[in-house]
PDB file of C-alpha atoms in Angstrom:
ATOM      1  CA  UNK W   1      -0.351  -0.034   0.369  1.00 63.00           C
ATOM      2  CA  UNK W   2       3.095   2.353   0.468  1.00 74.00           C
ATOM      3  CA  UNK W   3       4.341   1.474  -3.218  1.00 83.00           C
ATOM      4  CA  UNK W   4       2.887   4.827  -4.152  1.00 86.00           C
ATOM      5  CA  UNK W   5       3.803   7.033  -6.893  1.00 87.00           C
ATOM      6  CA  UNK W   6       5.788  10.395  -5.135  1.00 87.00           C
ATOM      7  CA  UNK W   7       5.239  12.176  -8.114  1.00 87.00           C
ATOM      8  CA  UNK W   8       1.612  13.458  -9.523  1.00 89.00           C
ATOM      9  CA  UNK W   9       3.220  13.142 -13.415  1.00 91.00           C
ATOM     10  CA  UNK W  10       4.258   8.991 -12.952  1.00 92.00           C
ATOM     11  CA  UNK W  11       1.589   6.024 -11.858  1.00 92.00           C
ATOM     12  CA  UNK W  12       2.614   2.902 -10.445  1.00 91.00           C
ATOM     13  CA  UNK W  13       0.649   0.271 -12.310  1.00 90.00           C
ATOM     14  CA  UNK W  14       0.689  -3.010  -9.812  1.00 88.00           C
ATOM     15  CA  UNK W  15      -0.663  -6.603 -10.392  1.00 87.00           C
ATOM     16  CA  UNK W  16       0.134  -9.420  -8.709  1.00 84.00           C
ATOM     17  CA  UNK W  17       4.098  -8.784  -8.841  1.00 81.00           C
ATOM     18  CA  UNK W  18       4.551  -7.147 -12.091  1.00 86.00           C
ATOM     19  CA  UNK W  19       4.660  -3.569 -11.331  1.00 89.00           C
ATOM     20  CA  UNK W  20       4.920  -0.715 -14.132  1.00 91.00           C
ATOM     21  CA  UNK W  21       5.947   3.010 -14.293  1.00 92.00           C
ATOM     22  CA  UNK W  22       4.481   5.111 -16.532  1.00 92.00           C
ATOM     23  CA  UNK W  23       5.771   8.331 -16.342  1.00 92.00           C
ATOM     24  CA  UNK W  24       4.840  12.161 -18.453  1.00 91.00           C
ATOM     25  CA  UNK W  25       7.795  13.816 -19.651  1.00 88.00           C
ATOM     26  CA  UNK W  26       6.978  17.125 -19.896  1.00 86.00           C
ATOM     27  CA  UNK W  27       9.759  19.550 -22.242  1.00 85.00           C
ATOM     28  CA  UNK W  28      12.330  16.748 -22.344  1.00 82.00           C
ATOM     29  CA  UNK W  29      12.318  16.756 -18.183  1.00 85.00           C
ATOM     30  CA  UNK W  30      13.117  12.978 -17.262  1.00 88.00           C
ATOM     31  CA  UNK W  31      13.706  14.199 -13.716  1.00 90.00           C
ATOM     32  CA  UNK W  32      10.609  13.110 -12.191  1.00 92.00           C
ATOM     33  CA  UNK W  33      10.590   9.725 -14.200  1.00 91.00           C
ATOM     34  CA  UNK W  34      14.241   8.912 -13.149  1.00 91.00           C
ATOM     35  CA  UNK W  35      13.235   9.785  -9.527  1.00 91.00           C
ATOM     36  CA  UNK W  36      10.374   7.294  -9.636  1.00 91.00           C
ATOM     37  CA  UNK W  37      12.058   4.704 -10.502  1.00 91.00           C
ATOM     38  CA  UNK W  38      14.983   5.108  -8.241  1.00 91.00           C
ATOM     39  CA  UNK W  39      12.642   5.209  -5.646  1.00 90.00           C
ATOM     40  CA  UNK W  40      11.492   2.159  -6.777  1.00 90.00           C
ATOM     41  CA  UNK W  41      14.289   0.902  -6.729  1.00 91.00           C
ATOM     42  CA  UNK W  42      15.310   2.190  -2.991  1.00 90.00           C
ATOM     43  CA  UNK W  43      11.694   0.626  -1.536  1.00 90.00           C
ATOM     44  CA  UNK W  44      12.218  -2.825  -3.267  1.00 89.00           C
ATOM     45  CA  UNK W  45      15.559  -2.927  -1.625  1.00 89.00           C
ATOM     46  CA  UNK W  46      13.726  -2.031   1.996  1.00 89.00           C
ATOM     47  CA  UNK W  47      11.490  -4.231   1.281  1.00 89.00           C
ATOM     48  CA  UNK W  48      13.688  -6.630   1.057  1.00 88.00           C
ATOM     49  CA  UNK W  49      12.733  -8.019  -2.329  1.00 86.00           C
ATOM     50  CA  UNK W  50      14.871  -7.973  -5.578  1.00 85.00           C
ATOM     51  CA  UNK W  51      14.134  -6.306  -9.409  1.00 86.00           C
ATOM     52  CA  UNK W  52      15.494  -8.177 -12.059  1.00 87.00           C
ATOM     53  CA  UNK W  53      16.862  -6.269 -14.394  1.00 88.00           C
ATOM     54  CA  UNK W  54      17.233  -8.926 -17.497  1.00 88.00           C
ATOM     55  CA  UNK W  55      13.528  -8.447 -17.103  1.00 90.00           C
ATOM     56  CA  UNK W  56      12.951  -4.724 -16.921  1.00 91.00           C
ATOM     57  CA  UNK W  57      12.240  -3.512 -20.193  1.00 92.00           C
ATOM     58  CA  UNK W  58      11.646   0.155 -21.224  1.00 93.00           C
ATOM     59  CA  UNK W  59       9.162   1.693 -23.716  1.00 92.00           C
ATOM     60  CA  UNK W  60       8.903   5.250 -24.856  1.00 91.00           C
ATOM     61  CA  UNK W  61       5.986   6.365 -26.569  1.00 89.00           C
ATOM     62  CA  UNK W  62       7.057  10.364 -28.583  1.00 87.00           C
ATOM     63  CA  UNK W  63       6.010  11.232 -31.722  1.00 84.00           C
ATOM     64  CA  UNK W  64       7.470  14.770 -31.660  1.00 81.00           C
ATOM     65  CA  UNK W  65       9.622  14.631 -35.326  1.00 78.00           C
ATOM     66  CA  UNK W  66      12.527  15.749 -33.734  1.00 78.00           C
ATOM     67  CA  UNK W  67      13.611  13.020 -30.658  1.00 78.00           C
ATOM     68  CA  UNK W  68      15.506  14.308 -28.967  1.00 77.00           C
ATOM     69  CA  UNK W  69      18.681  11.282 -26.850  1.00 80.00           C
ATOM     70  CA  UNK W  70      17.377   8.753 -24.695  1.00 82.00           C
ATOM     71  CA  UNK W  71      19.972   8.378 -21.918  1.00 85.00           C
ATOM     72  CA  UNK W  72      19.129   4.264 -20.410  1.00 86.00           C
ATOM     73  CA  UNK W  73      17.649   4.491 -16.739  1.00 89.00           C
ATOM     74  CA  UNK W  74      19.798   2.211 -14.381  1.00 88.00           C
ATOM     75  CA  UNK W  75      18.625   0.189 -12.083  1.00 88.00           C
ATOM     76  CA  UNK W  76      21.727  -0.853  -9.594  1.00 85.00           C
ATOM     77  CA  UNK W  77      24.069   0.166 -11.879  1.00 85.00           C
ATOM     78  CA  UNK W  78      22.830  -1.781 -14.938  1.00 88.00           C
ATOM     79  CA  UNK W  79      21.113   0.152 -17.825  1.00 90.00           C
ATOM     80  CA  UNK W  80      17.427  -1.145 -18.109  1.00 91.00           C
ATOM     81  CA  UNK W  81      16.925  -2.351 -22.057  1.00 91.00           C
ATOM     82  CA  UNK W  82      15.282  -0.356 -24.380  1.00 91.00           C
ATOM     83  CA  UNK W  83      12.449  -2.482 -26.542  1.00 92.00           C
ATOM     84  CA  UNK W  84       9.867  -0.818 -29.445  1.00 91.00           C
ATOM     85  CA  UNK W  85       7.338  -3.154 -27.188  1.00 93.00           C
ATOM     86  CA  UNK W  86       7.084  -5.852 -24.865  1.00 91.00           C
ATOM     87  CA  UNK W  87       3.898  -7.697 -23.347  1.00 91.00           C
ATOM     88  CA  UNK W  88       1.921  -6.049 -20.521  1.00 89.00           C
ATOM     89  CA  UNK W  89      -0.841  -8.426 -18.697  1.00 87.00           C
ATOM     90  CA  UNK W  90      -1.277 -10.133 -21.720  1.00 89.00           C
ATOM     91  CA  UNK W  91      -1.137  -7.727 -23.725  1.00 93.00           C
ATOM     92  CA  UNK W  92       1.646  -6.015 -27.004  1.00 94.00           C
ATOM     93  CA  UNK W  93       2.216  -3.145 -26.667  1.00 93.00           C
ATOM     94  CA  UNK W  94       4.625  -0.855 -29.243  1.00 93.00           C
ATOM     95  CA  UNK W  95       5.956   1.720 -29.048  1.00 91.00           C
ATOM     96  CA  UNK W  96       4.065   3.926 -32.140  1.00 91.00           C
ATOM     97  CA  UNK W  97       0.738   2.940 -29.865  1.00 91.00           C
ATOM     98  CA  UNK W  98      -0.481   0.137 -33.094  1.00 92.00           C
ATOM     99  CA  UNK W  99      -2.070  -3.226 -32.500  1.00 95.00           C
ATOM    100  CA  UNK W 100      -0.085  -4.959 -35.675  1.00 95.00           C
ATOM    101  CA  UNK W 101       2.426  -6.342 -32.813  1.00 95.00           C
ATOM    102  CA  UNK W 102      -0.472  -7.737 -30.867  1.00 96.00           C
ATOM    103  CA  UNK W 103      -2.489  -9.381 -33.349  1.00 96.00           C
ATOM    104  CA  UNK W 104       0.479 -11.362 -35.280  1.00 96.00           C
ATOM    105  CA  UNK W 105       1.149 -12.321 -31.658  1.00 96.00           C
ATOM    106  CA  UNK W 106      -2.393 -13.828 -31.475  1.00 96.00           C
ATOM    107  CA  UNK W 107      -3.027 -15.438 -34.415  1.00 97.00           C
ATOM    108  CA  UNK W 108       0.385 -16.732 -34.801  1.00 96.00           C
ATOM    109  CA  UNK W 109      -0.745 -18.461 -31.111  1.00 96.00           C
ATOM    110  CA  UNK W 110      -4.614 -19.396 -32.442  1.00 96.00           C
ATOM    111  CA  UNK W 111      -3.395 -20.767 -35.640  1.00 96.00           C
ATOM    112  CA  UNK W 112      -1.356 -23.519 -32.869  1.00 95.00           C
ATOM    113  CA  UNK W 113      -4.027 -24.224 -31.016  1.00 95.00           C
ATOM    114  CA  UNK W 114      -6.090 -25.220 -34.363  1.00 96.00           C
ATOM    115  CA  UNK W 115      -3.823 -28.561 -34.924  1.00 95.00           C
ATOM    116  CA  UNK W 116      -5.605 -29.576 -31.589  1.00 96.00           C
ATOM    117  CA  UNK W 117      -8.982 -28.882 -33.305  1.00 96.00           C
ATOM    118  CA  UNK W 118      -7.840 -30.590 -35.470  1.00 96.00           C
ATOM    119  CA  UNK W 119      -6.870 -33.926 -33.998  1.00 96.00           C
ATOM    120  CA  UNK W 120     -10.840 -33.602 -32.190  1.00 96.00           C
ATOM    121  CA  UNK W 121     -12.674 -33.748 -35.164  1.00 96.00           C
ATOM    122  CA  UNK W 122     -10.112 -36.837 -36.766  1.00 94.00           C
ATOM    123  CA  UNK W 123     -10.391 -38.703 -32.863  1.00 94.00           C
ATOM    124  CA  UNK W 124     -14.666 -38.276 -34.060  1.00 93.00           C
ATOM    125  CA  UNK W 125     -15.660 -35.825 -31.346  1.00 94.00           C
ATOM    126  CA  UNK W 126     -19.364 -34.156 -31.777  1.00 94.00           C
ATOM    127  CA  UNK W 127     -19.421 -30.606 -32.668  1.00 94.00           C
ATOM    128  CA  UNK W 128     -20.563 -29.599 -29.237  1.00 95.00           C
ATOM    129  CA  UNK W 129     -17.400 -30.746 -28.140  1.00 96.00           C
ATOM    130  CA  UNK W 130     -15.434 -28.952 -30.685  1.00 96.00           C
ATOM    131  CA  UNK W 131     -17.321 -25.753 -30.483  1.00 96.00           C
ATOM    132  CA  UNK W 132     -16.582 -26.186 -26.883  1.00 96.00           C
ATOM    133  CA  UNK W 133     -12.375 -26.189 -27.149  1.00 97.00           C
ATOM    134  CA  UNK W 134     -12.831 -24.077 -29.685  1.00 97.00           C
ATOM    135  CA  UNK W 135     -14.532 -21.120 -26.885  1.00 96.00           C
ATOM    136  CA  UNK W 136     -12.735 -22.606 -24.531  1.00 96.00           C
ATOM    137  CA  UNK W 137      -9.273 -22.704 -26.193  1.00 96.00           C
ATOM    138  CA  UNK W 138      -8.921 -20.626 -29.620  1.00 97.00           C
ATOM    139  CA  UNK W 139     -11.695 -17.804 -29.102  1.00 97.00           C
ATOM    140  CA  UNK W 140     -10.347 -16.539 -25.776  1.00 96.00           C
ATOM    141  CA  UNK W 141      -6.899 -15.910 -26.977  1.00 96.00           C
ATOM    142  CA  UNK W 142      -8.849 -14.059 -30.103  1.00 96.00           C
ATOM    143  CA  UNK W 143     -10.744 -12.363 -27.597  1.00 96.00           C
ATOM    144  CA  UNK W 144      -8.319 -11.379 -25.165  1.00 94.00           C
ATOM    145  CA  UNK W 145      -9.080  -7.406 -23.944  1.00 93.00           C
ATOM    146  CA  UNK W 146     -10.472  -7.005 -27.264  1.00 96.00           C
ATOM    147  CA  UNK W 147     -12.186  -4.305 -25.633  1.00 95.00           C
ATOM    148  CA  UNK W 148      -8.628  -2.356 -25.564  1.00 94.00           C
ATOM    149  CA  UNK W 149      -7.151  -3.403 -28.888  1.00 95.00           C
ATOM    150  CA  UNK W 150      -9.329  -4.120 -31.749  1.00 95.00           C
ATOM    151  CA  UNK W 151     -10.740  -0.744 -32.525  1.00 93.00           C
ATOM    152  CA  UNK W 152      -7.629   0.493 -33.014  1.00 93.00           C
ATOM    153  CA  UNK W 153      -7.076  -2.817 -35.543  1.00 94.00           C
ATOM    154  CA  UNK W 154      -6.437  -2.484 -39.352  1.00 94.00           C
ATOM    155  CA  UNK W 155      -8.858  -3.481 -41.234  1.00 95.00           C
ATOM    156  CA  UNK W 156      -5.383  -6.590 -42.312  1.00 95.00           C
ATOM    157  CA  UNK W 157      -5.295  -7.043 -38.620  1.00 95.00           C
ATOM    158  CA  UNK W 158      -8.824  -7.822 -38.023  1.00 96.00           C
ATOM    159  CA  UNK W 159      -8.981  -9.640 -41.666  1.00 96.00           C
ATOM    160  CA  UNK W 160      -6.205 -12.235 -40.373  1.00 96.00           C
ATOM    161  CA  UNK W 161      -8.055 -12.387 -36.973  1.00 97.00           C
ATOM    162  CA  UNK W 162     -10.804 -13.420 -38.858  1.00 96.00           C
ATOM    163  CA  UNK W 163      -9.578 -16.105 -40.796  1.00 96.00           C
ATOM    164  CA  UNK W 164      -8.454 -18.245 -37.884  1.00 97.00           C
ATOM    165  CA  UNK W 165     -12.151 -17.805 -37.597  1.00 97.00           C
ATOM    166  CA  UNK W 166     -13.334 -19.083 -40.459  1.00 96.00           C
ATOM    167  CA  UNK W 167     -11.118 -21.907 -40.323  1.00 96.00           C
ATOM    168  CA  UNK W 168     -12.659 -22.879 -37.445  1.00 97.00           C
ATOM    169  CA  UNK W 169     -16.181 -23.006 -38.725  1.00 96.00           C
ATOM    170  CA  UNK W 170     -14.777 -25.373 -41.745  1.00 96.00           C
ATOM    171  CA  UNK W 171     -13.621 -27.691 -39.512  1.00 96.00           C
ATOM    172  CA  UNK W 172     -16.570 -27.833 -36.885  1.00 95.00           C
ATOM    173  CA  UNK W 173     -19.137 -27.829 -39.679  1.00 92.00           C
ATOM    174  CA  UNK W 174     -21.079 -24.557 -37.970  1.00 92.00           C
ATOM    175  CA  UNK W 175     -21.414 -20.797 -37.505  1.00 95.00           C
ATOM    176  CA  UNK W 176     -19.468 -19.266 -35.100  1.00 96.00           C
ATOM    177  CA  UNK W 177     -19.238 -15.725 -33.136  1.00 95.00           C
ATOM    178  CA  UNK W 178     -17.414 -12.900 -35.917  1.00 96.00           C
ATOM    179  CA  UNK W 179     -15.110 -10.807 -33.304  1.00 96.00           C
ATOM    180  CA  UNK W 180     -17.180  -7.954 -34.599  1.00 96.00           C
ATOM    181  CA  UNK W 181     -20.294  -9.048 -32.686  1.00 96.00           C
ATOM    182  CA  UNK W 182     -17.982  -9.858 -30.108  1.00 97.00           C
ATOM    183  CA  UNK W 183     -16.172  -6.853 -29.725  1.00 97.00           C
ATOM    184  CA  UNK W 184     -19.420  -4.581 -29.787  1.00 96.00           C
ATOM    185  CA  UNK W 185     -21.076  -7.073 -27.211  1.00 96.00           C
ATOM    186  CA  UNK W 186     -18.143  -7.005 -24.884  1.00 96.00           C
ATOM    187  CA  UNK W 187     -17.449  -2.810 -25.402  1.00 96.00           C
ATOM    188  CA  UNK W 188     -21.192  -2.126 -24.738  1.00 96.00           C
ATOM    189  CA  UNK W 189     -20.993  -4.720 -21.374  1.00 96.00           C
ATOM    190  CA  UNK W 190     -17.879  -3.141 -19.839  1.00 96.00           C
ATOM    191  CA  UNK W 191     -19.551   0.518 -20.797  1.00 96.00           C
ATOM    192  CA  UNK W 192     -22.768  -0.826 -18.560  1.00 95.00           C
ATOM    193  CA  UNK W 193     -20.433  -2.069 -16.002  1.00 96.00           C
ATOM    194  CA  UNK W 194     -19.217   1.642 -15.782  1.00 96.00           C
ATOM    195  CA  UNK W 195     -21.654   3.821 -16.163  1.00 95.00           C
ATOM    196  CA  UNK W 196     -23.808   1.414 -13.360  1.00 95.00           C
ATOM    197  CA  UNK W 197     -20.427   2.318 -10.509  1.00 94.00           C
ATOM    198  CA  UNK W 198     -20.479   5.869  -9.913  1.00 93.00           C
ATOM    199  CA  UNK W 199     -16.572   4.946  -8.292  1.00 95.00           C
ATOM    200  CA  UNK W 200     -15.016   3.715 -11.465  1.00 94.00           C
ATOM    201  CA  UNK W 201     -12.707   6.156 -12.660  1.00 91.00           C
ATOM    202  CA  UNK W 202     -14.061   7.108 -15.768  1.00 94.00           C
ATOM    203  CA  UNK W 203     -17.301   6.578 -14.529  1.00 94.00           C
ATOM    204  CA  UNK W 204     -17.657  10.803 -15.118  1.00 93.00           C
ATOM    205  CA  UNK W 205     -16.981   9.815 -19.477  1.00 94.00           C
ATOM    206  CA  UNK W 206     -20.204   8.709 -19.289  1.00 95.00           C
ATOM    207  CA  UNK W 207     -22.663  11.571 -19.165  1.00 93.00           C
ATOM    208  CA  UNK W 208     -25.618  11.819 -20.868  1.00 93.00           C
ATOM    209  CA  UNK W 209     -27.134  14.471 -22.591  1.00 93.00           C
ATOM    210  CA  UNK W 210     -29.942  16.846 -21.010  1.00 92.00           C
ATOM    211  CA  UNK W 211     -32.554  14.490 -23.288  1.00 88.00           C
ATOM    212  CA  UNK W 212     -31.324  11.641 -21.029  1.00 87.00           C
ATOM    213  CA  UNK W 213     -31.358   9.245 -24.156  1.00 89.00           C
ATOM    214  CA  UNK W 214     -28.361   9.672 -25.721  1.00 93.00           C
ATOM    215  CA  UNK W 215     -24.826  10.325 -24.335  1.00 94.00           C
ATOM    216  CA  UNK W 216     -23.043  12.755 -24.956  1.00 93.00           C
ATOM    217  CA  UNK W 217     -19.753  12.009 -27.019  1.00 91.00           C
ATOM    218  CA  UNK W 218     -16.412  12.863 -26.256  1.00 90.00           C
ATOM    219  CA  UNK W 219     -13.740  15.179 -28.892  1.00 90.00           C
ATOM    220  CA  UNK W 220     -10.909  13.741 -30.401  1.00 89.00           C
ATOM    221  CA  UNK W 221      -8.578  15.488 -32.564  1.00 88.00           C
ATOM    222  CA  UNK W 222      -6.979  11.770 -33.573  1.00 89.00           C
ATOM    223  CA  UNK W 223      -8.146   8.937 -35.177  1.00 89.00           C
ATOM    224  CA  UNK W 224      -6.889   6.804 -32.656  1.00 89.00           C
ATOM    225  CA  UNK W 225      -8.459   8.362 -30.227  1.00 90.00           C
ATOM    226  CA  UNK W 226     -11.570   8.348 -31.182  1.00 92.00           C
ATOM    227  CA  UNK W 227     -11.014   4.461 -32.144  1.00 92.00           C
ATOM    228  CA  UNK W 228     -10.481   3.572 -28.368  1.00 93.00           C
ATOM    229  CA  UNK W 229     -13.214   1.725 -25.860  1.00 94.00           C
ATOM    230  CA  UNK W 230     -14.462   4.770 -25.070  1.00 94.00           C
ATOM    231  CA  UNK W 231     -15.332   6.602 -27.961  1.00 94.00           C
ATOM    232  CA  UNK W 232     -16.764   3.639 -29.753  1.00 94.00           C
ATOM    233  CA  UNK W 233     -18.781   2.797 -26.149  1.00 95.00           C
ATOM    234  CA  UNK W 234     -20.509   5.536 -26.543  1.00 95.00           C
ATOM    235  CA  UNK W 235     -20.681   5.577 -30.483  1.00 94.00           C
ATOM    236  CA  UNK W 236     -22.361   2.024 -29.749  1.00 95.00           C
ATOM    237  CA  UNK W 237     -24.480   3.490 -26.818  1.00 94.00           C
ATOM    238  CA  UNK W 238     -26.490   6.180 -28.625  1.00 93.00           C
ATOM    239  CA  UNK W 239     -27.242   3.286 -31.101  1.00 91.00           C
ATOM    240  CA  UNK W 240     -28.603   0.737 -29.999  1.00 83.00           C
TER     241      UNK W 240
END
């Protein structure tokens, strides 16, 4: 409970034994960010915890035209490796905030599971069992955290994902839910939970218009933001 950010420009995200430091660097001033990493290192030492520097990665998101040279951060004298993408809670984040890396790895992993689906079909399993295996072992991979990344995925990536679904349909011999339909349902379900929970940090983003029938749209200047979850969810709520 005492492992918290010391500066308002930083956020510390903790899940089980994973800890992520997110820093907002303004005007090239990295002081607060580097002090946060140093404070976290000292906190771990004081609480008899060891940071695995070999598994620690640094990802920089910078859309400026003139990028400055970034000096790697160090932990206990060892430089932290800078990467272009890394896996965070099952989702592959890229420095350009696109989802090609995530979708490519997802498709590859799902295609590997198709082998077992074909084997079950060859062993004479019923369509009901094949469908159950698909939902548990393949669809769960394709739709993991889908509300986060699917809306911003390119048409090419979406088609690659849907090809896995169509291949599964041919093996099972029946129709399966499309990823687009699953995405819409989960967006609406997640938005509904946020609306009902007044303590949720994003609850204030869902504001009803004076008519009480539609939600107020959120302004956005980029397609990346316009296709993100909250904007998509509000559009779906207003059209459903």
